[in-house]
Tab-separated table of C-alpha atoms in Angstrom:
chain	number	residue	atom	x	y	z
A	1076	MET	CA	-34.743	-41.662	-3.201
A	1077	ARG	CA	-34.051	-39.943	-6.520
A	1078	TYR	CA	-36.653	-42.170	-8.190
A	1079	PHE	CA	-39.217	-41.290	-5.529
A	1080	ILE	CA	-38.488	-37.561	-5.814
A	1081	ALA	CA	-38.820	-37.682	-9.608
A	1082	VAL	CA	-42.255	-39.302	-9.432
A	1083	ALA	CA	-43.347	-36.941	-6.656
A	1084	GLU	CA	-42.317	-33.904	-8.680
A	1085	GLU	CA	-43.679	-35.106	-12.035
A	1086	MET	CA	-46.822	-36.729	-10.592
A	1087	HIS	CA	-46.628	-39.047	-13.573
A	1088	PHE	CA	-44.715	-42.315	-13.878
A	1089	ASN	CA	-44.046	-42.056	-17.605
A	1090	ARG	CA	-42.686	-38.510	-17.376
A	1091	ALA	CA	-40.595	-39.447	-14.335
A	1092	ALA	CA	-39.183	-42.470	-16.147
A	1093	ALA	CA	-38.261	-40.338	-19.157
A	1094	ARG	CA	-36.578	-37.824	-16.858
A	1095	LEU	CA	-34.588	-40.604	-15.195
A	1096	HIS	CA	-33.825	-42.337	-18.526
A	1097	ILE	CA	-35.223	-45.677	-17.365
A	1098	ALA	CA	-38.188	-47.798	-18.426
A	1099	GLN	CA	-41.526	-47.024	-16.769
A	1100	PRO	CA	-42.075	-50.622	-15.483
A	1101	ALA	CA	-38.653	-50.576	-13.823
A	1102	LEU	CA	-39.500	-47.278	-12.108
A	1103	SER	CA	-42.823	-48.656	-10.875
A	1104	GLN	CA	-41.029	-51.680	-9.418
A	1105	GLN	CA	-38.555	-49.433	-7.574
A	1106	ILE	CA	-41.353	-47.371	-6.022
A	1107	GLN	CA	-43.247	-50.506	-5.003
A	1108	ARG	CA	-40.089	-51.908	-3.413
A	1109	LEU	CA	-39.625	-48.652	-1.462
A	1110	GLU	CA	-43.213	-48.800	-0.229
A	1111	ARG	CA	-42.721	-52.401	0.904
A	1112	GLU	CA	-39.528	-51.447	2.771
A	1113	LEU	CA	-41.257	-48.523	4.489
A	1114	LYS	CA	-44.479	-50.534	4.989
A	1115	THR	CA	-46.609	-47.647	3.784
A	1116	THR	CA	-48.249	-46.266	0.659
A	1117	LEU	CA	-46.478	-43.236	-0.792
A	1118	PHE	CA	-48.691	-42.547	-3.813
A	1119	ALA	CA	-52.445	-42.674	-4.309
A	1120	ARG	CA	-52.774	-44.061	-7.830
A	1121	THR	CA	-55.738	-44.056	-10.179
A	1122	THR	CA	-55.891	-44.790	-13.880
A	1123	ARG	CA	-55.729	-41.063	-14.574
A	1124	SER	CA	-53.602	-39.529	-11.791
A	1125	VAL	CA	-50.900	-39.981	-9.191
A	1126	GLU	CA	-50.940	-38.087	-5.907
A	1127	LEU	CA	-48.761	-38.129	-2.824
A	1128	THR	CA	-50.237	-39.561	0.325
A	1129	GLU	CA	-49.674	-37.718	3.606
A	1130	THR	CA	-46.824	-40.141	4.313
A	1131	GLY	CA	-45.438	-39.456	0.852
A	1132	LYS	CA	-45.459	-35.717	1.491
A	1133	VAL	CA	-43.475	-36.201	4.701
A	1134	LEU	CA	-41.000	-38.454	2.903
A	1135	LEU	CA	-40.566	-35.952	0.071
A	1136	VAL	CA	-39.381	-33.246	2.467
A	1137	ALA	CA	-36.978	-35.665	4.157
A	1138	ALA	CA	-35.752	-37.105	0.857
A	1139	ARG	CA	-34.930	-33.696	-0.575
A	1140	ARG	CA	-32.992	-32.858	2.585
A	1141	VAL	CA	-31.067	-36.146	2.419
A	1142	ILE	CA	-30.170	-35.607	-1.249
A	1143	MET	CA	-29.039	-32.039	-0.554
A	1144	GLU	CA	-26.903	-33.139	2.407
A	1145	SER	CA	-25.410	-35.964	0.364
A	1146	GLU	CA	-24.518	-33.589	-2.455
A	1147	ASP	CA	-22.955	-31.144	0.025
A	1148	ALA	CA	-20.934	-33.957	1.569
A	1149	LEU	CA	-19.721	-35.114	-1.828
A	1150	ARG	CA	-18.713	-31.575	-2.764
A	1151	SER	CA	-16.799	-31.243	0.503
A	1152	ILE	CA	-15.011	-34.523	-0.120
A	1153	GLU	CA	-14.155	-33.516	-3.683
A	1154	GLN	CA	-12.803	-30.166	-2.485
A	1155	ALA	CA	-10.731	-31.856	0.205
A	1156	VAL	CA	-9.315	-34.329	-2.312
A	1157	GLU	CA	-8.474	-31.425	-4.635
A	1158	GLY	CA	-6.924	-29.391	-1.818
A	1159	ARG	CA	-9.596	-26.661	-1.904
A	1160	THR	CA	-10.816	-27.056	1.671
A	1161	GLY	CA	-9.440	-28.011	5.061
A	1162	THR	CA	-7.252	-26.411	7.700
A	1163	LEU	CA	-3.682	-25.363	6.947
A	1164	ARG	CA	-1.292	-24.345	9.733
A	1165	VAL	CA	1.129	-21.789	8.325
A	1166	GLY	CA	4.128	-20.403	10.175
A	1167	PHE	CA	5.829	-17.169	9.160
A	1168	VAL	CA	8.702	-15.003	10.296
A	1169	GLY	CA	7.572	-11.615	11.568
A	1170	SER	CA	9.365	-9.678	8.841
A	1171	ALA	CA	7.265	-11.443	6.198
A	1172	ALA	CA	4.099	-9.927	7.686
A	1173	LEU	CA	4.990	-6.455	6.403
A	1174	ASN	CA	4.947	-7.098	2.682
A	1175	LEU	CA	4.712	-10.814	1.818
A	1176	ILE	CA	1.795	-12.042	3.923
A	1177	PRO	CA	-0.476	-9.238	2.571
A	1178	ARG	CA	0.329	-10.443	-0.950
A	1179	ILE	CA	-0.441	-14.092	-0.241
A	1180	VAL	CA	-3.254	-14.378	2.281
A	1181	PRO	CA	-6.082	-12.140	0.904
A	1182	PRO	CA	-6.091	-13.552	-2.652
A	1183	LEU	CA	-5.668	-17.092	-1.304
A	1184	ARG	CA	-8.711	-16.713	0.914
A	1185	GLN	CA	-10.655	-15.256	-1.996
A	1186	MET	CA	-9.642	-18.126	-4.269
A	1187	TYR	CA	-10.367	-20.831	-1.670
A	1188	PRO	CA	-13.095	-19.494	0.670
A	1189	ASP	CA	-13.494	-22.889	2.372
A	1190	LEU	CA	-9.806	-23.096	3.250
A	1191	GLU	CA	-9.079	-22.232	6.881
A	1192	LEU	CA	-5.646	-20.693	7.401
A	1193	GLU	CA	-4.109	-20.763	10.858
A	1194	LEU	CA	-1.261	-18.217	10.897
A	1195	HIS	CA	1.494	-18.490	13.493
A	1196	GLU	CA	4.351	-16.020	13.876
A	1197	LEU	CA	7.468	-18.067	14.653
A	1198	THR	CA	11.205	-17.758	14.137
A	1199	THR	CA	12.786	-19.819	11.396
A	1200	GLU	CA	14.210	-22.268	13.922
A	1201	GLN	CA	10.836	-22.646	15.643
A	1202	GLN	CA	9.181	-23.378	12.309
A	1203	LEU	CA	11.705	-26.049	11.424
A	1204	SER	CA	11.125	-27.750	14.774
A	1205	SER	CA	7.325	-27.441	14.467
A	1206	LEU	CA	7.340	-28.918	10.972
A	1207	GLU	CA	9.366	-31.910	12.080
A	1208	ALA	CA	7.107	-32.386	15.112
A	1209	GLY	CA	3.976	-32.282	12.928
A	1210	ASN	CA	2.632	-29.132	14.581
A	1211	LEU	CA	2.907	-27.024	11.408
A	1212	ASP	CA	2.034	-27.739	7.775
A	1213	VAL	CA	3.974	-25.023	5.939
A	1214	GLY	CA	6.566	-22.467	6.979
A	1215	ILE	CA	7.579	-19.098	5.545
A	1216	VAL	CA	11.186	-18.534	6.565
A	1217	ARG	CA	14.382	-16.653	5.777
A	1218	ASP	CA	17.572	-18.029	4.305
A	1219	VAL	CA	16.836	-21.745	4.576
A	1220	GLU	CA	17.838	-24.309	1.963
A	1221	SER	CA	16.442	-27.789	1.441
A	1222	ARG	CA	17.878	-30.453	3.687
A	1223	PRO	CA	17.043	-34.089	4.476
A	1224	GLY	CA	13.361	-34.236	5.352
A	1225	ILE	CA	12.684	-30.562	4.550
A	1226	ALA	CA	11.913	-29.141	1.094
A	1227	ALA	CA	12.422	-25.405	0.559
A	1228	ARG	CA	10.954	-23.402	-2.323
A	1229	GLU	CA	12.104	-19.839	-2.885
A	1230	LEU	CA	9.364	-17.213	-2.897
A	1231	THR	CA	11.382	-14.038	-3.265
A	1232	ARG	CA	14.811	-12.515	-2.747
A	1233	GLU	CA	14.649	-9.345	-0.732
A	1234	PRO	CA	17.473	-6.758	-0.970
A	1235	LEU	CA	19.150	-5.767	2.269
A	1236	VAL	CA	19.351	-2.110	3.260
A	1237	VAL	CA	21.237	-0.215	5.941
A	1238	ALA	CA	19.206	1.358	8.740
A	1239	LEU	CA	21.068	4.186	10.436
A	1240	PRO	CA	20.416	7.386	12.396
A	1241	GLU	CA	19.263	10.117	10.035
A	1242	ASP	CA	22.139	12.374	11.098
A	1243	HIS	CA	24.759	9.658	10.574
A	1244	PRO	CA	27.599	10.709	8.211
A	1245	LEU	CA	26.552	7.978	5.751
A	1246	ALA	CA	22.825	8.776	5.833
A	1247	GLY	CA	22.988	11.117	2.859
A	1248	GLN	CA	24.441	8.542	0.468
A	1249	THR	CA	22.411	7.152	-2.430
A	1250	THR	CA	23.830	3.682	-1.858
A	1251	LEU	CA	26.409	2.168	0.456
A	1252	ALA	CA	29.055	-0.492	0.000
A	1253	LEU	CA	29.558	-3.029	2.745
A	1254	THR	CA	33.080	-1.713	3.208
A	1255	ASP	CA	31.544	1.619	4.275
A	1256	LEU	CA	30.280	-0.183	7.380
A	1257	SER	CA	33.605	-1.637	8.518
A	1258	GLU	CA	33.960	0.764	11.464
A	1259	ALA	CA	30.293	0.685	12.520
A	1260	GLY	CA	28.747	-1.154	15.426
A	1261	PHE	CA	25.858	-3.408	14.385
A	1262	VAL	CA	22.538	-3.907	16.136
A	1263	VAL	CA	21.622	-7.547	15.446
A	1264	PHE	CA	19.485	-10.463	16.511
A	1265	PRO	CA	21.146	-12.826	18.995
A	1266	ARG	CA	22.695	-15.520	16.843
A	1267	GLN	CA	21.354	-18.312	19.026
A	1268	GLN	CA	17.777	-17.113	18.337
A	1269	VAL	CA	17.875	-15.913	14.715
A	1270	SER	CA	20.977	-17.521	13.296
A	1271	ARG	CA	20.026	-17.441	9.597
A	1272	LEU	CA	19.914	-13.692	8.949
A	1273	TYR	CA	22.774	-13.127	11.402
A	1274	ASP	CA	24.923	-15.549	9.414
A	1275	VAL	CA	23.996	-13.920	6.091
A	1276	ILE	CA	25.033	-10.458	7.330
A	1277	SER	CA	28.169	-11.785	9.027
A	1278	ALA	CA	29.226	-13.607	5.848
A	1279	LEU	CA	28.696	-10.477	3.727
A	1280	CYS	CA	30.918	-8.494	6.096
A	1281	LEU	CA	33.649	-11.128	5.946
A	1282	GLN	CA	33.472	-11.107	2.138
A	1283	ALA	CA	33.929	-7.323	2.286
A	1284	GLY	CA	37.091	-7.809	4.337
A	1285	PHE	CA	36.018	-7.139	7.920
A	1286	ARG	CA	34.393	-8.874	10.860
A	1287	MET	CA	31.033	-7.528	11.985
A	1288	ARG	CA	31.261	-5.776	15.354
A	1289	VAL	CA	28.142	-6.271	17.466
A	1290	ALA	CA	27.159	-3.162	19.426
A	1291	GLN	CA	23.772	-4.339	20.681
A	1292	GLU	CA	21.437	-7.333	20.417
A	1293	ALA	CA	17.626	-7.289	20.202
A	1294	VAL	CA	14.991	-9.924	19.449
A	1295	GLN	CA	12.492	-7.970	17.287
A	1296	PHE	CA	12.948	-5.835	14.168
A	1297	PRO	CA	11.065	-2.835	15.656
A	1298	THR	CA	13.371	-2.979	18.670
A	1299	ILE	CA	16.448	-3.135	16.450
A	1300	LEU	CA	15.266	-0.127	14.456
A	1301	GLY	CA	14.380	1.789	17.603
A	1302	LEU	CA	17.886	1.189	18.935
A	1303	VAL	CA	19.341	2.405	15.645
A	1304	ALA	CA	17.221	5.569	15.856
A	1305	ALA	CA	18.602	5.957	19.404
A	1306	LYS	CA	22.120	5.972	17.875
A	1307	THR	CA	23.163	2.666	19.436
A	1308	GLY	CA	24.524	1.486	16.091
A	1309	ILE	CA	23.504	0.662	12.539
A	1310	ALA	CA	21.613	-2.371	11.252
A	1311	VAL	CA	21.407	-4.321	8.009
A	1312	VAL	CA	17.761	-5.300	7.508
A	1313	PRO	CA	15.482	-6.596	4.728
A	1314	GLU	CA	14.095	-3.913	2.440
A	1315	GLY	CA	10.561	-4.558	3.669
A	1316	MET	CA	11.534	-3.028	7.006
A	1317	ARG	CA	11.459	0.388	5.318
A	1318	ALA	CA	7.721	0.264	5.992
A	1319	LEU	CA	8.644	0.957	9.621
A	1320	GLN	CA	9.294	4.687	9.634
A	1321	LEU	CA	10.629	5.967	12.946
A	1322	GLN	CA	11.633	9.485	13.874
A	1323	GLY	CA	15.400	9.862	13.595
A	1324	LEU	CA	15.781	6.778	11.386
A	1325	GLY	CA	16.899	6.537	7.758
A	1326	TYR	CA	17.516	3.775	5.226
A	1327	VAL	CA	20.152	3.487	2.491
A	1328	PRO	CA	20.271	0.620	-0.043
A	1329	LEU	CA	23.347	-1.592	-0.279
A	1330	ALA	CA	25.077	-1.518	-3.659
A	1331	ASP	CA	26.212	-5.145	-3.419
A	1332	GLU	CA	23.816	-7.271	-5.507
A	1333	ALA	CA	24.655	-10.277	-3.329
A	1334	ALA	CA	23.278	-8.482	-0.266
A	1335	THR	CA	19.893	-10.202	-0.233
A	1336	SER	CA	17.790	-12.314	2.092
A	1337	THR	CA	15.779	-15.194	0.638
A	1338	ILE	CA	12.236	-15.873	1.804
A	1339	SER	CA	11.178	-19.462	1.173
A	1340	LEU	CA	8.336	-21.857	1.814
A	1341	ILE	CA	9.341	-24.975	3.710
A	1342	VAL	CA	7.457	-28.241	4.141
A	1343	THR	CA	8.386	-31.765	5.138
A	1344	THR	CA	9.229	-33.832	2.065
A	1345	GLU	CA	6.739	-36.549	3.029
A	1346	ARG	CA	3.844	-34.052	2.937
A	1347	SER	CA	4.947	-31.787	0.086
A	1348	GLY	CA	2.752	-33.637	-2.420
A	1349	THR	CA	-0.514	-33.573	-0.481
A	1350	PRO	CA	-3.256	-31.692	-2.405
A	1351	LEU	CA	-3.848	-28.988	0.213
A	1352	ILE	CA	-0.161	-28.165	0.678
A	1353	ARG	CA	0.554	-28.389	-3.050
A	1354	ARG	CA	-2.205	-25.884	-3.844
A	1355	PHE	CA	-0.972	-23.514	-1.142
A	1356	ILE	CA	2.595	-23.643	-2.449
A	1357	GLU	CA	1.468	-23.030	-6.034
A	1358	ALA	CA	-0.793	-20.113	-5.065
A	1359	ALA	CA	1.719	-18.556	-2.661
A	1360	THR	CA	4.454	-18.702	-5.291
A	1361	GLU	CA	2.177	-16.924	-7.762
A	1362	PHE	CA	0.925	-14.286	-5.331
A	1363	ALA	CA	4.387	-13.543	-3.903
A	1364	SER	CA	5.279	-11.747	-7.133
A	1365	MET	CA	2.260	-9.448	-6.911
A	1366	GLU	CA	2.069	-6.056	-5.268
A	1367	PRO	CA	0.390	-6.001	-1.839
A	1368	PRO	CA	-3.160	-4.622	-1.748
A	1369	THR	CA	-3.520	-0.881	-1.162
A	1370	HIS	CA	-6.355	0.910	0.604
């Protein structure tokens, strides 16, 4: 088809042959073979000129369309092989939506416009189960380390802060030590639902010499913070939660440098090297260090 298009556009066999970098007799043979296959005449030839027949004009339109579609298909295949296109199912914990997802998703979509991201808010435990079941490609989770079958890659370490009623005796402090919280009641996630962050906070309290006393449980960060504002207790939350400003609520940083929560990407080890997932991990790791977009 490329030979036919070249002759049709040049209207001259010698010029078409030069354009295609082949000998003119070889080009003539290819066109004659095409005409025999189609059982029609494509060019009206004289000693001085070459013109398309009506059949040739119809074929030229179709041939250009076929070449364009073939080139588009090849580009799509190349992009898929390189991990630049396709559908990626990404899970994320809700707390990552406040500051991490805005850093990752917009520049990723700008860099790979043909990549379709399916975003699913899930707990860490739900993401681990979905990955193993093949219902998720990548997860963004808290406080998970690599384990057999699951590879974890750290994106960022987020400091933990204390959320407390704004009239609490400790609310005016610049920073707080964990020992300052030994007599407080904590508003926490139920351990059976969000065990990772619960265990991190519980372990920090034990290291500070006391056992965390649970005053109230809740299943969403906004609910936890609302209960703190209602003076039900205090809460230790990731720093990104400071974006949620509620009346009657204040935040104080923890002085302990070990008081952090790690956000990581997780993927099954058998799929970690696929082009699409590899590109996402590389881009997400880069973008996670950037400031979120402002408007």
